[in-house]
PDB file of C-alpha atoms and ligand atoms in Angstrom:
ATOM      1  CA  MET A   9     138.472  81.652  87.207  1.00 44.00           C
ATOM      2  CA  PRO A  10     138.536  82.870  90.890  1.00 45.00           C
ATOM      3  CA  ASP A  11     135.586  84.022  92.502  1.00 47.00           C
ATOM      4  CA  SER A  12     135.186  87.690  91.646  1.00 51.00           C
ATOM      5  CA  ALA A  13     133.051  90.409  93.340  1.00 50.00           C
ATOM      6  CA  GLU A  14     130.639  90.350  90.403  1.00 55.00           C
ATOM      7  CA  ASN A  15     129.821  86.655  91.146  1.00 58.00           C
ATOM      8  CA  VAL A  16     128.682  87.501  94.659  1.00 69.00           C
ATOM      9  CA  ALA A  17     124.936  88.685  94.766  1.00 78.00           C
ATOM     10  CA  ALA A  18     124.382  92.040  96.409  1.00 86.00           C
ATOM     11  CA  PRO A  19     122.626  91.973  99.753  1.00 95.00           C
ATOM     12  CA  LEU A  20     118.844  92.645  99.471  1.00 97.00           C
ATOM     13  CA  ILE A  21     118.954  94.932 102.372  1.00 98.00           C
ATOM     14  CA  GLU A  22     121.899  97.349 102.867  1.00 98.00           C
ATOM     15  CA  VAL A  23     122.094  99.539 106.107  1.00 98.00           C
ATOM     16  CA  ARG A  24     124.827 102.015 105.658  1.00 98.00           C
ATOM     17  CA  GLY A  25     126.015 104.378 108.540  1.00 98.00           C
ATOM     18  CA  VAL A  26     122.498 104.833 109.911  1.00 98.00           C
ATOM     19  CA  THR A  27     122.245 107.307 112.710  1.00 98.00           C
ATOM     20  CA  VAL A  28     118.953 108.308 114.288  1.00 98.00           C
ATOM     21  CA  ARG A  29     118.577 111.176 116.619  1.00 96.00           C
ATOM     22  CA  TYR A  30     115.211 111.745 118.085  1.00 95.00           C
ATOM     23  CA  ASP A  31     114.329 115.409 119.036  1.00 92.00           C
ATOM     24  CA  ILE A  32     112.628 115.476 122.448  1.00 89.00           C
ATOM     25  CA  ALA A  33     110.290 118.525 122.121  1.00 87.00           C
ATOM     26  CA  ARG A  34     109.300 118.355 125.794  1.00 88.00           C
ATOM     27  CA  THR A  35     112.892 119.020 127.023  1.00 88.00           C
ATOM     28  CA  GLY A  36     114.379 120.674 123.978  1.00 87.00           C
ATOM     29  CA  THR A  37     117.046 118.157 123.867  1.00 91.00           C
ATOM     30  CA  SER A  38     117.785 115.230 121.449  1.00 92.00           C
ATOM     31  CA  LEU A  39     118.645 111.510 121.980  1.00 93.00           C
ATOM     32  CA  MET A  40     121.062 109.454 119.912  1.00 94.00           C
ATOM     33  CA  ALA A  41     119.165 106.231 119.518  1.00 95.00           C
ATOM     34  CA  VAL A  42     121.503 104.504 117.053  1.00 97.00           C
ATOM     35  CA  GLU A  43     124.879 105.608 115.580  1.00 97.00           C
ATOM     36  CA  GLY A  44     126.576 104.418 112.409  1.00 97.00           C
ATOM     37  CA  VAL A  45     124.792 101.174 111.988  1.00 98.00           C
ATOM     38  CA  ASN A  46     125.894  99.131 109.115  1.00 97.00           C
ATOM     39  CA  LEU A  47     124.223  95.758 108.292  1.00 97.00           C
ATOM     40  CA  ASP A  48     123.944  93.510 105.135  1.00 97.00           C
ATOM     41  CA  ILE A  49     120.987  91.301 104.697  1.00 97.00           C
ATOM     42  CA  ALA A  50     120.879  88.729 101.769  1.00 96.00           C
ATOM     43  CA  GLU A  51     117.745  87.539 100.197  1.00 96.00           C
ATOM     44  CA  GLY A  52     116.096  84.779 101.889  1.00 95.00           C
ATOM     45  CA  GLU A  53     118.134  85.125 105.024  1.00 96.00           C
ATOM     46  CA  PHE A  54     116.463  84.980 108.553  1.00 96.00           C
ATOM     47  CA  VAL A  55     118.179  87.492 110.759  1.00 97.00           C
ATOM     48  CA  THR A  56     117.222  87.545 114.498  1.00 98.00           C
ATOM     49  CA  VAL A  57     118.214  90.616 116.520  1.00 98.00           C
ATOM     50  CA  LEU A  58     119.095  90.593 120.299  1.00 97.00           C
ATOM     51  CA  GLY A  59     120.106  93.479 122.528  1.00 95.00           C
ATOM     52  CA  PRO A  60     119.384  95.254 125.756  1.00 92.00           C
ATOM     53  CA  SER A  61     116.170  97.265 126.146  1.00 91.00           C
ATOM     54  CA  GLY A  62     116.412 100.716 124.442  1.00 91.00           C
ATOM     55  CA  CYS A  63     119.275  99.802 122.318  1.00 93.00           C
ATOM     56  CA  GLY A  64     117.699 100.954 119.220  1.00 95.00           C
ATOM     57  CA  LYS A  65     116.458  97.631 117.547  1.00 96.00           C
ATOM     58  CA  THR A  66     113.044  98.905 116.806  1.00 96.00           C
ATOM     59  CA  THR A  67     114.511 102.228 115.543  1.00 97.00           C
ATOM     60  CA  VAL A  68     116.689 100.307 112.994  1.00 97.00           C
ATOM     61  CA  MET A  69     113.754  98.256 111.915  1.00 97.00           C
ATOM     62  CA  ASN A  70     111.625 101.242 111.506  1.00 97.00           C
ATOM     63  CA  VAL A  71     114.181 102.936 109.207  1.00 98.00           C
ATOM     64  CA  ILE A  72     114.322  99.754 107.143  1.00 98.00           C
ATOM     65  CA  ALA A  73     110.345  99.796 107.145  1.00 96.00           C
ATOM     66  CA  GLY A  74     110.486 103.474 105.959  1.00 96.00           C
ATOM     67  CA  LEU A  75     108.631 104.518 109.065  1.00 95.00           C
ATOM     68  CA  VAL A  76     111.459 106.524 110.523  1.00 97.00           C
ATOM     69  CA  GLN A  77     113.930 108.692 108.456  1.00 97.00           C
ATOM     70  CA  PRO A  78     117.522 108.255 109.527  1.00 98.00           C
ATOM     71  CA  THR A  79     119.359 111.491 110.564  1.00 97.00           C
ATOM     72  CA  GLU A  80     122.414 110.190 108.761  1.00 98.00           C
ATOM     73  CA  GLY A  81     123.075 107.276 106.473  1.00 98.00           C
ATOM     74  CA  THR A  82     120.810 105.247 104.177  1.00 98.00           C
ATOM     75  CA  VAL A  83     118.969 101.982 103.777  1.00 98.00           C
ATOM     76  CA  THR A  84     118.683 100.440 100.368  1.00 98.00           C
ATOM     77  CA  VAL A  85     116.356  97.609  99.341  1.00 97.00           C
ATOM     78  CA  ASP A  86     117.292  95.787  96.208  1.00 96.00           C
ATOM     79  CA  GLY A  87     119.467  98.885  95.333  1.00 95.00           C
ATOM     80  CA  ARG A  88     116.846 101.437  95.756  1.00 96.00           C
ATOM     81  CA  ILE A  89     117.109 103.959  98.733  1.00 97.00           C
ATOM     82  CA  VAL A  90     114.137 103.567 101.145  1.00 97.00           C
ATOM     83  CA  THR A  91     112.294 106.792 101.664  1.00 96.00           C
ATOM     84  CA  GLY A  92     108.945 105.334 102.946  1.00 95.00           C
ATOM     85  CA  PRO A  93     107.059 102.269 103.522  1.00 93.00           C
ATOM     86  CA  GLY A  94     106.352 100.052 100.503  1.00 91.00           C
ATOM     87  CA  PRO A  95     104.798  96.835  99.476  1.00 90.00           C
ATOM     88  CA  ASP A  96     108.058  94.923  99.392  1.00 93.00           C
ATOM     89  CA  ARG A  97     108.272  95.284 103.268  1.00 95.00           C
ATOM     90  CA  ALA A  98     105.654  94.338 105.811  1.00 93.00           C
ATOM     91  CA  VAL A  99     105.800  94.707 109.668  1.00 93.00           C
ATOM     92  CA  VAL A 100     104.361  92.306 112.317  1.00 92.00           C
ATOM     93  CA  PHE A 101     103.993  94.223 115.514  1.00 89.00           C
ATOM     94  CA  GLN A 102     104.248  92.858 119.187  1.00 87.00           C
ATOM     95  CA  ASP A 103     100.881  94.193 120.047  1.00 85.00           C
ATOM     96  CA  TYR A 104      99.265  92.859 117.033  1.00 83.00           C
ATOM     97  CA  ALA A 105      97.851  96.249 115.981  1.00 88.00           C
ATOM     98  CA  LEU A 106      94.631  94.672 114.620  1.00 94.00           C
ATOM     99  CA  LEU A 107      91.414  96.664 113.981  1.00 95.00           C
ATOM    100  CA  PRO A 108      88.999  95.743 116.723  1.00 96.00           C
ATOM    101  CA  TRP A 109      85.859  96.570 114.586  1.00 97.00           C
ATOM    102  CA  ARG A 110      86.941  94.326 111.549  1.00 96.00           C
ATOM    103  CA  SER A 111      86.646  90.461 111.467  1.00 97.00           C
ATOM    104  CA  VAL A 112      89.621  88.216 110.937  1.00 97.00           C
ATOM    105  CA  PHE A 113      88.960  88.227 107.157  1.00 96.00           C
ATOM    106  CA  ASP A 114      88.674  92.039 107.031  1.00 95.00           C
ATOM    107  CA  ASN A 115      91.824  92.444 109.141  1.00 96.00           C
ATOM    108  CA  VAL A 116      93.956  90.338 106.767  1.00 95.00           C
ATOM    109  CA  ARG A 117      92.310  92.046 103.761  1.00 93.00           C
ATOM    110  CA  PHE A 118      93.560  95.300 105.326  1.00 92.00           C
ATOM    111  CA  GLY A 119      97.227  94.006 104.229  1.00 89.00           C
ATOM    112  CA  LEU A 120      96.078  94.222 100.542  1.00 88.00           C
ATOM    113  CA  GLU A 121      94.165  97.653 100.950  1.00 83.00           C
ATOM    114  CA  MET A 122      97.559  99.134 102.064  1.00 70.00           C
ATOM    115  CA  GLN A 123      98.709  98.463  98.461  1.00 66.00           C
ATOM    116  CA  SER A 124      98.080 100.996  95.891  1.00 55.00           C
ATOM    117  CA  THR A 125      98.555  98.474  92.984  1.00 58.00           C
ATOM    118  CA  LEU A 126      95.758  96.150  94.338  1.00 56.00           C
ATOM    119  CA  ASN A 127      94.317  94.046  91.504  1.00 60.00           C
ATOM    120  CA  SER A 128      90.846  93.269  92.638  1.00 60.00           C
ATOM    121  CA  GLY A 129      90.691  89.905  90.678  1.00 63.00           C
ATOM    122  CA  ASP A 130      91.992  87.347  93.192  1.00 80.00           C
ATOM    123  CA  TRP A 131      92.011  89.344  96.485  1.00 85.00           C
ATOM    124  CA  ARG A 132      89.358  86.887  98.185  1.00 88.00           C
ATOM    125  CA  GLU A 133      91.522  84.018  97.342  1.00 90.00           C
ATOM    126  CA  ARG A 134      94.739  85.565  98.568  1.00 90.00           C
ATOM    127  CA  VAL A 135      93.173  86.599 101.880  1.00 93.00           C
ATOM    128  CA  GLN A 136      91.642  83.072 102.347  1.00 94.00           C
ATOM    129  CA  ASN A 137      95.118  81.482 101.507  1.00 91.00           C
ATOM    130  CA  ALA A 138      96.946  83.697 104.002  1.00 91.00           C
ATOM    131  CA  ILE A 139      94.354  82.788 106.792  1.00 94.00           C
ATOM    132  CA  GLU A 140      94.820  79.199 105.941  1.00 92.00           C
ATOM    133  CA  LEU A 141      98.590  79.410 105.978  1.00 88.00           C
ATOM    134  CA  VAL A 142      98.543  80.606 109.686  1.00 89.00           C
ATOM    135  CA  GLY A 143      96.173  77.903 110.663  1.00 89.00           C
ATOM    136  CA  LEU A 144      92.975  80.172 111.192  1.00 93.00           C
ATOM    137  CA  ALA A 145      90.654  78.558 108.649  1.00 95.00           C
ATOM    138  CA  GLY A 146      87.230  78.613 110.337  1.00 96.00           C
ATOM    139  CA  PHE A 147      87.727  81.829 112.147  1.00 97.00           C
ATOM    140  CA  GLU A 148      87.315  84.254 109.120  1.00 97.00           C
ATOM    141  CA  GLN A 149      84.182  85.980 110.759  1.00 97.00           C
ATOM    142  CA  SER A 150      85.446  86.127 114.288  1.00 97.00           C
ATOM    143  CA  TYR A 151      86.636  89.420 115.830  1.00 97.00           C
ATOM    144  CA  PRO A 152      89.909  90.049 117.566  1.00 96.00           C
ATOM    145  CA  ARG A 153      88.337  90.085 121.036  1.00 96.00           C
ATOM    146  CA  GLU A 154      87.098  86.650 120.471  1.00 96.00           C
ATOM    147  CA  LEU A 155      90.623  85.244 119.871  1.00 95.00           C
ATOM    148  CA  SER A 156      93.452  84.324 122.026  1.00 92.00           C
ATOM    149  CA  GLY A 157      96.695  86.357 122.032  1.00 90.00           C
ATOM    150  CA  GLY A 158      98.420  83.612 119.895  1.00 90.00           C
ATOM    151  CA  MET A 159      95.563  83.687 117.402  1.00 93.00           C
ATOM    152  CA  GLN A 160      95.455  87.503 117.200  1.00 94.00           C
ATOM    153  CA  GLN A 161      99.267  87.335 116.319  1.00 91.00           C
ATOM    154  CA  ARG A 162      98.482  84.709 113.673  1.00 93.00           C
ATOM    155  CA  VAL A 163      96.174  87.204 112.100  1.00 95.00           C
ATOM    156  CA  GLY A 164      98.941  89.928 112.325  1.00 94.00           C
ATOM    157  CA  LEU A 165     101.228  87.459 110.598  1.00 92.00           C
ATOM    158  CA  ALA A 166      98.487  86.776 107.772  1.00 93.00           C
ATOM    159  CA  ARG A 167      97.971  90.375 107.164  1.00 93.00           C
ATOM    160  CA  ALA A 168     101.665  90.748 106.705  1.00 92.00           C
ATOM    161  CA  ILE A 169     102.244  87.793 104.259  1.00 91.00           C
ATOM    162  CA  VAL A 170      98.838  88.497 102.367  1.00 91.00           C
ATOM    163  CA  ALA A 171     100.513  91.042 100.045  1.00 87.00           C
ATOM    164  CA  GLU A 172     103.325  88.717  99.526  1.00 90.00           C
ATOM    165  CA  PRO A 173     106.165  91.080 100.492  1.00 93.00           C
ATOM    166  CA  ARG A 174     109.736  90.097 100.017  1.00 94.00           C
ATOM    167  CA  ILE A 175     110.736  91.218 103.425  1.00 96.00           C
ATOM    168  CA  LEU A 176     108.979  90.607 106.839  1.00 95.00           C
ATOM    169  CA  LEU A 177     110.063  92.794 109.659  1.00 96.00           C
ATOM    170  CA  MET A 178     108.931  91.323 112.951  1.00 96.00           C
ATOM    171  CA  ASP A 179     109.291  93.424 116.147  1.00 95.00           C
ATOM    172  CA  GLU A 180     108.980  90.790 119.077  1.00 94.00           C
ATOM    173  CA  PRO A 181     106.008  89.119 117.441  1.00 91.00           C
ATOM    174  CA  LEU A 182     105.913  86.503 120.133  1.00 90.00           C
ATOM    175  CA  GLY A 183     106.556  88.835 123.034  1.00 88.00           C
ATOM    176  CA  ALA A 184     102.877  88.963 124.123  1.00 85.00           C
ATOM    177  CA  VAL A 185     101.808  85.332 123.866  1.00 85.00           C
ATOM    178  CA  ASP A 186     102.162  82.603 126.651  1.00 86.00           C
ATOM    179  CA  ALA A 187     105.258  80.372 126.675  1.00 86.00           C
ATOM    180  CA  LEU A 188     103.572  77.267 125.109  1.00 86.00           C
ATOM    181  CA  THR A 189     101.912  79.069 122.408  1.00 86.00           C
ATOM    182  CA  ARG A 190     105.151  80.924 121.799  1.00 88.00           C
ATOM    183  CA  GLU A 191     107.095  77.519 121.195  1.00 88.00           C
ATOM    184  CA  VAL A 192     104.340  76.241 118.871  1.00 87.00           C
ATOM    185  CA  MET A 193     104.180  79.548 116.998  1.00 87.00           C
ATOM    186  CA  ARG A 194     108.002  79.818 116.855  1.00 91.00           C
ATOM    187  CA  ASP A 195     108.029  76.448 114.909  1.00 89.00           C
ATOM    188  CA  GLU A 196     105.217  77.445 112.684  1.00 88.00           C
ATOM    189  CA  ILE A 197     107.009  80.583 111.646  1.00 90.00           C
ATOM    190  CA  GLU A 198     110.123  78.707 110.889  1.00 90.00           C
ATOM    191  CA  LYS A 199     108.153  76.310 108.622  1.00 88.00           C
ATOM    192  CA  LEU A 200     106.188  79.162 107.019  1.00 86.00           C
ATOM    193  CA  ILE A 201     109.263  81.250 106.325  1.00 87.00           C
ATOM    194  CA  THR A 202     111.408  78.429 105.001  1.00 85.00           C
ATOM    195  CA  ALA A 203     108.346  77.411 102.696  1.00 84.00           C
ATOM    196  CA  THR A 204     107.971  80.974 101.253  1.00 85.00           C
ATOM    197  CA  GLY A 205     111.688  81.912 101.082  1.00 88.00           C
ATOM    198  CA  LYS A 206     110.963  85.295 102.621  1.00 93.00           C
ATOM    199  CA  THR A 207     113.824  87.576 104.032  1.00 96.00           C
ATOM    200  CA  VAL A 208     113.205  88.131 107.736  1.00 96.00           C
ATOM    201  CA  ILE A 209     114.500  90.491 110.418  1.00 97.00           C
ATOM    202  CA  PHE A 210     113.036  89.270 113.692  1.00 97.00           C
ATOM    203  CA  ILE A 211     113.663  91.240 116.907  1.00 97.00           C
ATOM    204  CA  THR A 212     113.384  89.139 120.035  1.00 96.00           C
ATOM    205  CA  HIS A 213     114.420  89.282 123.866  1.00 94.00           C
ATOM    206  CA  SER A 214     114.865  85.515 123.827  1.00 95.00           C
ATOM    207  CA  ILE A 215     118.295  84.112 123.317  1.00 96.00           C
ATOM    208  CA  GLU A 216     116.741  80.577 122.727  1.00 95.00           C
ATOM    209  CA  GLU A 217     114.355  82.012 120.010  1.00 95.00           C
ATOM    210  CA  ALA A 218     117.239  83.940 118.350  1.00 97.00           C
ATOM    211  CA  ILE A 219     119.288  80.870 117.900  1.00 97.00           C
ATOM    212  CA  LEU A 220     116.383  78.427 117.008  1.00 95.00           C
ATOM    213  CA  LEU A 221     115.184  80.828 114.191  1.00 95.00           C
ATOM    214  CA  GLY A 222     118.106  82.698 112.910  1.00 96.00           C
ATOM    215  CA  ASP A 223     120.520  82.043 109.986  1.00 96.00           C
ATOM    216  CA  ARG A 224     122.446  84.891 111.618  1.00 97.00           C
ATOM    217  CA  ILE A 225     122.084  86.684 114.970  1.00 98.00           C
ATOM    218  CA  VAL A 226     122.833  90.470 115.109  1.00 98.00           C
ATOM    219  CA  VAL A 227     123.616  91.595 118.759  1.00 97.00           C
ATOM    220  CA  PHE A 228     123.169  95.294 119.453  1.00 96.00           C
ATOM    221  CA  LYS A 229     124.904  97.348 122.186  1.00 94.00           C
ATOM    222  CA  SER A 230     123.455 100.558 123.879  1.00 91.00           C
ATOM    223  CA  HIS A 231     124.572 104.236 124.426  1.00 87.00           C
ATOM    224  CA  PRO A 232     124.466 104.832 121.433  1.00 89.00           C
ATOM    225  CA  GLY A 233     122.753 101.629 119.844  1.00 94.00           C
ATOM    226  CA  ALA A 234     125.024 100.090 117.351  1.00 96.00           C
ATOM    227  CA  VAL A 235     125.833  96.518 116.121  1.00 97.00           C
ATOM    228  CA  LEU A 236     128.136  94.866 118.597  1.00 96.00           C
ATOM    229  CA  GLU A 237     128.523  91.354 117.022  1.00 96.00           C
ATOM    230  CA  GLU A 238     127.105  89.094 114.199  1.00 97.00           C
ATOM    231  CA  ILE A 239     126.947  85.359 114.525  1.00 96.00           C
ATOM    232  CA  THR A 240     126.121  82.942 112.001  1.00 96.00           C
ATOM    233  CA  VAL A 241     123.920  80.112 113.334  1.00 96.00           C
ATOM    234  CA  ASP A 242     125.568  76.808 111.914  1.00 92.00           C
ATOM    235  CA  LEU A 243     122.937  74.489 113.132  1.00 93.00           C
ATOM    236  CA  PRO A 244     121.005  72.263 110.828  1.00 91.00           C
ATOM    237  CA  ARG A 245     117.268  72.833 110.251  1.00 88.00           C
ATOM    238  CA  PRO A 246     114.571  72.029 111.254  1.00 87.00           C
ATOM    239  CA  ARG A 247     115.566  73.055 114.747  1.00 89.00           C
ATOM    240  CA  SER A 248     113.530  72.052 117.871  1.00 85.00           C
ATOM    241  CA  GLU A 249     114.290  73.254 121.288  1.00 83.00           C
ATOM    242  CA  ARG A 250     114.437  69.723 122.736  1.00 84.00           C
ATOM    243  CA  GLY A 251     116.966  68.480 120.055  1.00 85.00           C
ATOM    244  CA  ALA A 252     118.927  71.647 120.550  1.00 87.00           C
ATOM    245  CA  GLN A 253     119.216  71.079 124.347  1.00 88.00           C
ATOM    246  CA  SER A 254     121.501  68.177 123.656  1.00 90.00           C
ATOM    247  CA  ASP A 255     123.553  69.859 120.735  1.00 92.00           C
ATOM    248  CA  PRO A 256     126.898  71.231 122.184  1.00 94.00           C
ATOM    249  CA  ARG A 257     127.018  74.008 119.510  1.00 94.00           C
ATOM    250  CA  TYR A 258     123.605  75.208 120.494  1.00 95.00           C
ATOM    251  CA  LEU A 259     124.757  75.274 124.213  1.00 95.00           C
ATOM    252  CA  GLU A 260     127.942  77.159 123.285  1.00 96.00           C
ATOM    253  CA  LEU A 261     126.056  79.806 121.440  1.00 96.00           C
ATOM    254  CA  ARG A 262     123.565  80.250 124.190  1.00 96.00           C
ATOM    255  CA  ASP A 263     126.250  80.629 126.879  1.00 96.00           C
ATOM    256  CA  HIS A 264     128.128  83.152 124.704  1.00 96.00           C
ATOM    257  CA  LEU A 265     125.121  85.222 124.113  1.00 97.00           C
ATOM    258  CA  TRP A 266     124.121  85.290 127.736  1.00 96.00           C
ATOM    259  CA  ASP A 267     127.619  86.519 128.529  1.00 95.00           C
ATOM    260  CA  VAL A 268     127.609  89.157 125.877  1.00 95.00           C
ATOM    261  CA  LEU A 269     123.943  90.397 126.783  1.00 94.00           C
ATOM    262  CA  GLN A 270     124.788  90.291 130.599  1.00 93.00           C
ATOM    263  CA  ASN A 271     127.657  92.525 130.008  1.00 90.00           C
ATOM    264  CA  GLU A 272     125.652  94.806 127.762  1.00 86.00           C
ATOM    265  CA  ALA A 273     122.802  94.960 130.244  1.00 83.00           C
ATOM    266  CA  THR A 274     125.235  95.990 132.882  1.00 83.00           C
ATOM    267  CA  ALA A 275     126.830  98.545 130.776  1.00 78.00           C
ATOM    268  CA  ALA A 276     123.463  99.888 129.685  1.00 71.00           C
ATOM    269  CA  SER A 277     122.302 100.356 133.257  1.00 75.00           C
ATOM    270  CA  ARG A 278     125.350 102.540 133.907  1.00 74.00           C
ATOM    271  CA  GLY A 279     124.971 104.574 130.821  1.00 62.00           C
ATOM    272  CA  GLY A 280     122.291 106.894 129.350  1.00 52.00           C
ATOM    273  CA  GLN A 281     122.695 109.399 126.905  1.00 43.00           C
ATOM    274  CA  GLY A 282     121.241 112.838 125.941  1.00 41.00           C
ATOM    275  CA  SER A 283     122.420 116.013 124.736  1.00 39.00           C
TER     276      SER A 283
HETATM  277  N1  ATP B 327     109.753 108.477 118.739  1.00 60.01           N
HETATM  278  C1  ATP B 327     110.755 108.547 119.740  1.00 60.01           C
HETATM  279  N2  ATP B 327     110.965 109.748 120.259  1.00 60.01           N
HETATM  280  C2  ATP B 327     112.017 109.811 121.039  1.00 60.01           C
HETATM  281  N3  ATP B 327     112.634 108.821 121.610  1.00 60.01           N
HETATM  282  C3  ATP B 327     112.459 107.612 121.032  1.00 60.01           C
HETATM  283  C4  ATP B 327     111.506 107.384 120.084  1.00 60.01           C
HETATM  284  N4  ATP B 327     111.455 106.037 119.766  1.00 60.01           N
HETATM  285  C5  ATP B 327     112.453 105.528 120.428  1.00 60.01           C
HETATM  286  N5  ATP B 327     113.123 106.453 121.291  1.00 60.01           N
HETATM  287  C6  ATP B 327     114.210 106.161 122.196  1.00 60.01           C
HETATM  288  O1  ATP B 327     115.211 105.696 121.344  1.00 60.01           O
HETATM  289  C7  ATP B 327     115.979 104.647 122.026  1.00 60.01           C
HETATM  290  C8  ATP B 327     115.868 103.316 121.219  1.00 60.01           C
HETATM  291  O2  ATP B 327     114.474 102.890 121.274  1.00 60.01           O
HETATM  292  P1  ATP B 327     114.079 101.604 120.446  1.00 60.01           P
HETATM  293  O3  ATP B 327     112.719 101.473 120.757  1.00 60.01           O
HETATM  294  O4  ATP B 327     114.525 101.560 119.208  1.00 60.01           O
HETATM  295  O5  ATP B 327     114.988 100.487 121.328  1.00 60.01           O
HETATM  296  P2  ATP B 327     114.630  98.880 121.363  1.00 60.01           P
HETATM  297  O6  ATP B 327     115.970  98.357 121.420  1.00 60.01           O
HETATM  298  O7  ATP B 327     113.757  98.553 120.386  1.00 60.01           O
HETATM  299  O8  ATP B 327     113.913  98.662 122.799  1.00 60.01           O
HETATM  300  P3  ATP B 327     113.022  97.553 123.447  1.00 60.01           P
HETATM  301  O9  ATP B 327     113.920  96.286 123.484  1.00 60.01           O
HETATM  302  O10 ATP B 327     112.762  97.918 124.825  1.00 60.01           O
HETATM  303  O11 ATP B 327     111.766  97.512 122.630  1.00 60.01           O
HETATM  304  C9  ATP B 327     115.270 104.510 123.584  1.00 60.01           C
HETATM  305  O12 ATP B 327     116.035 105.333 124.403  1.00 60.01           O
HETATM  306  C10 ATP B 327     113.858 105.179 123.162  1.00 60.01           C
HETATM  307  O13 ATP B 327     113.526 105.779 124.360  1.00 60.01           O
END
């Protein structure tokens, strides 16, 4: 029997015709941040997102997270329309967004407190496991101010995974850490995600990071923000930056993305939209 549509699993996340227009109260105008975005993401897929600054990457992620309501269009997760945040989706922010007055343990525990269905039985063990998974065992009682940027982002990651969401939404999670930590954490994130089978959307400004982490790369354009291109990354895993440097396919992808983004950045610097 030939493959039929019924044999193909529906995407876990379906973004359909999403347009977001922000009202700017100060000027009485509005800004079209993204227009008509369509995107399908399969369960277990690691999707990296690239695009010029201001093209609406965070806006689309926030719609998927349920933090922003689209002006038009819908997002469905597992067939259900997203109307707000839910325990199936966790966000990791660039600026960590930790609670400074709470210890590492209590910051990670916060990820469980966000869940209304918290079952008190095994929460301590779950918090401890998440802390161990991100390599912070021994720092449970430390406060965010006592940690490096990389360690603080590990806390952010542990807080996101402690509730065992199906989907991780990561908005430039490595943007604020130094280059060396960034490389180490990129490899750790790849291992962690492939081990846990989570579905990930990962925004980055680094072309190399997008290729090394992604099963697929979604490139956004500006004015208005929309999907410009989707590229499947057909490189074997695990991927290392050093190994990739001598892989002609990696170099080809990198050059292509440089060209696309350079053109987009030029177009974006000429454009600008308000109404
Ligand atoms: N709450 C808001 N109110 C008004 N305008 C907003 C709001 N959030 C974002 N914008 C505007 O919407 C556009 C898209 O912003 P968004 O943060 O989604 O882009 P981005 O691609 O994630 O940018 P960057 O790469 O710089 O983080 C920008 O022009 C931004 O100024």
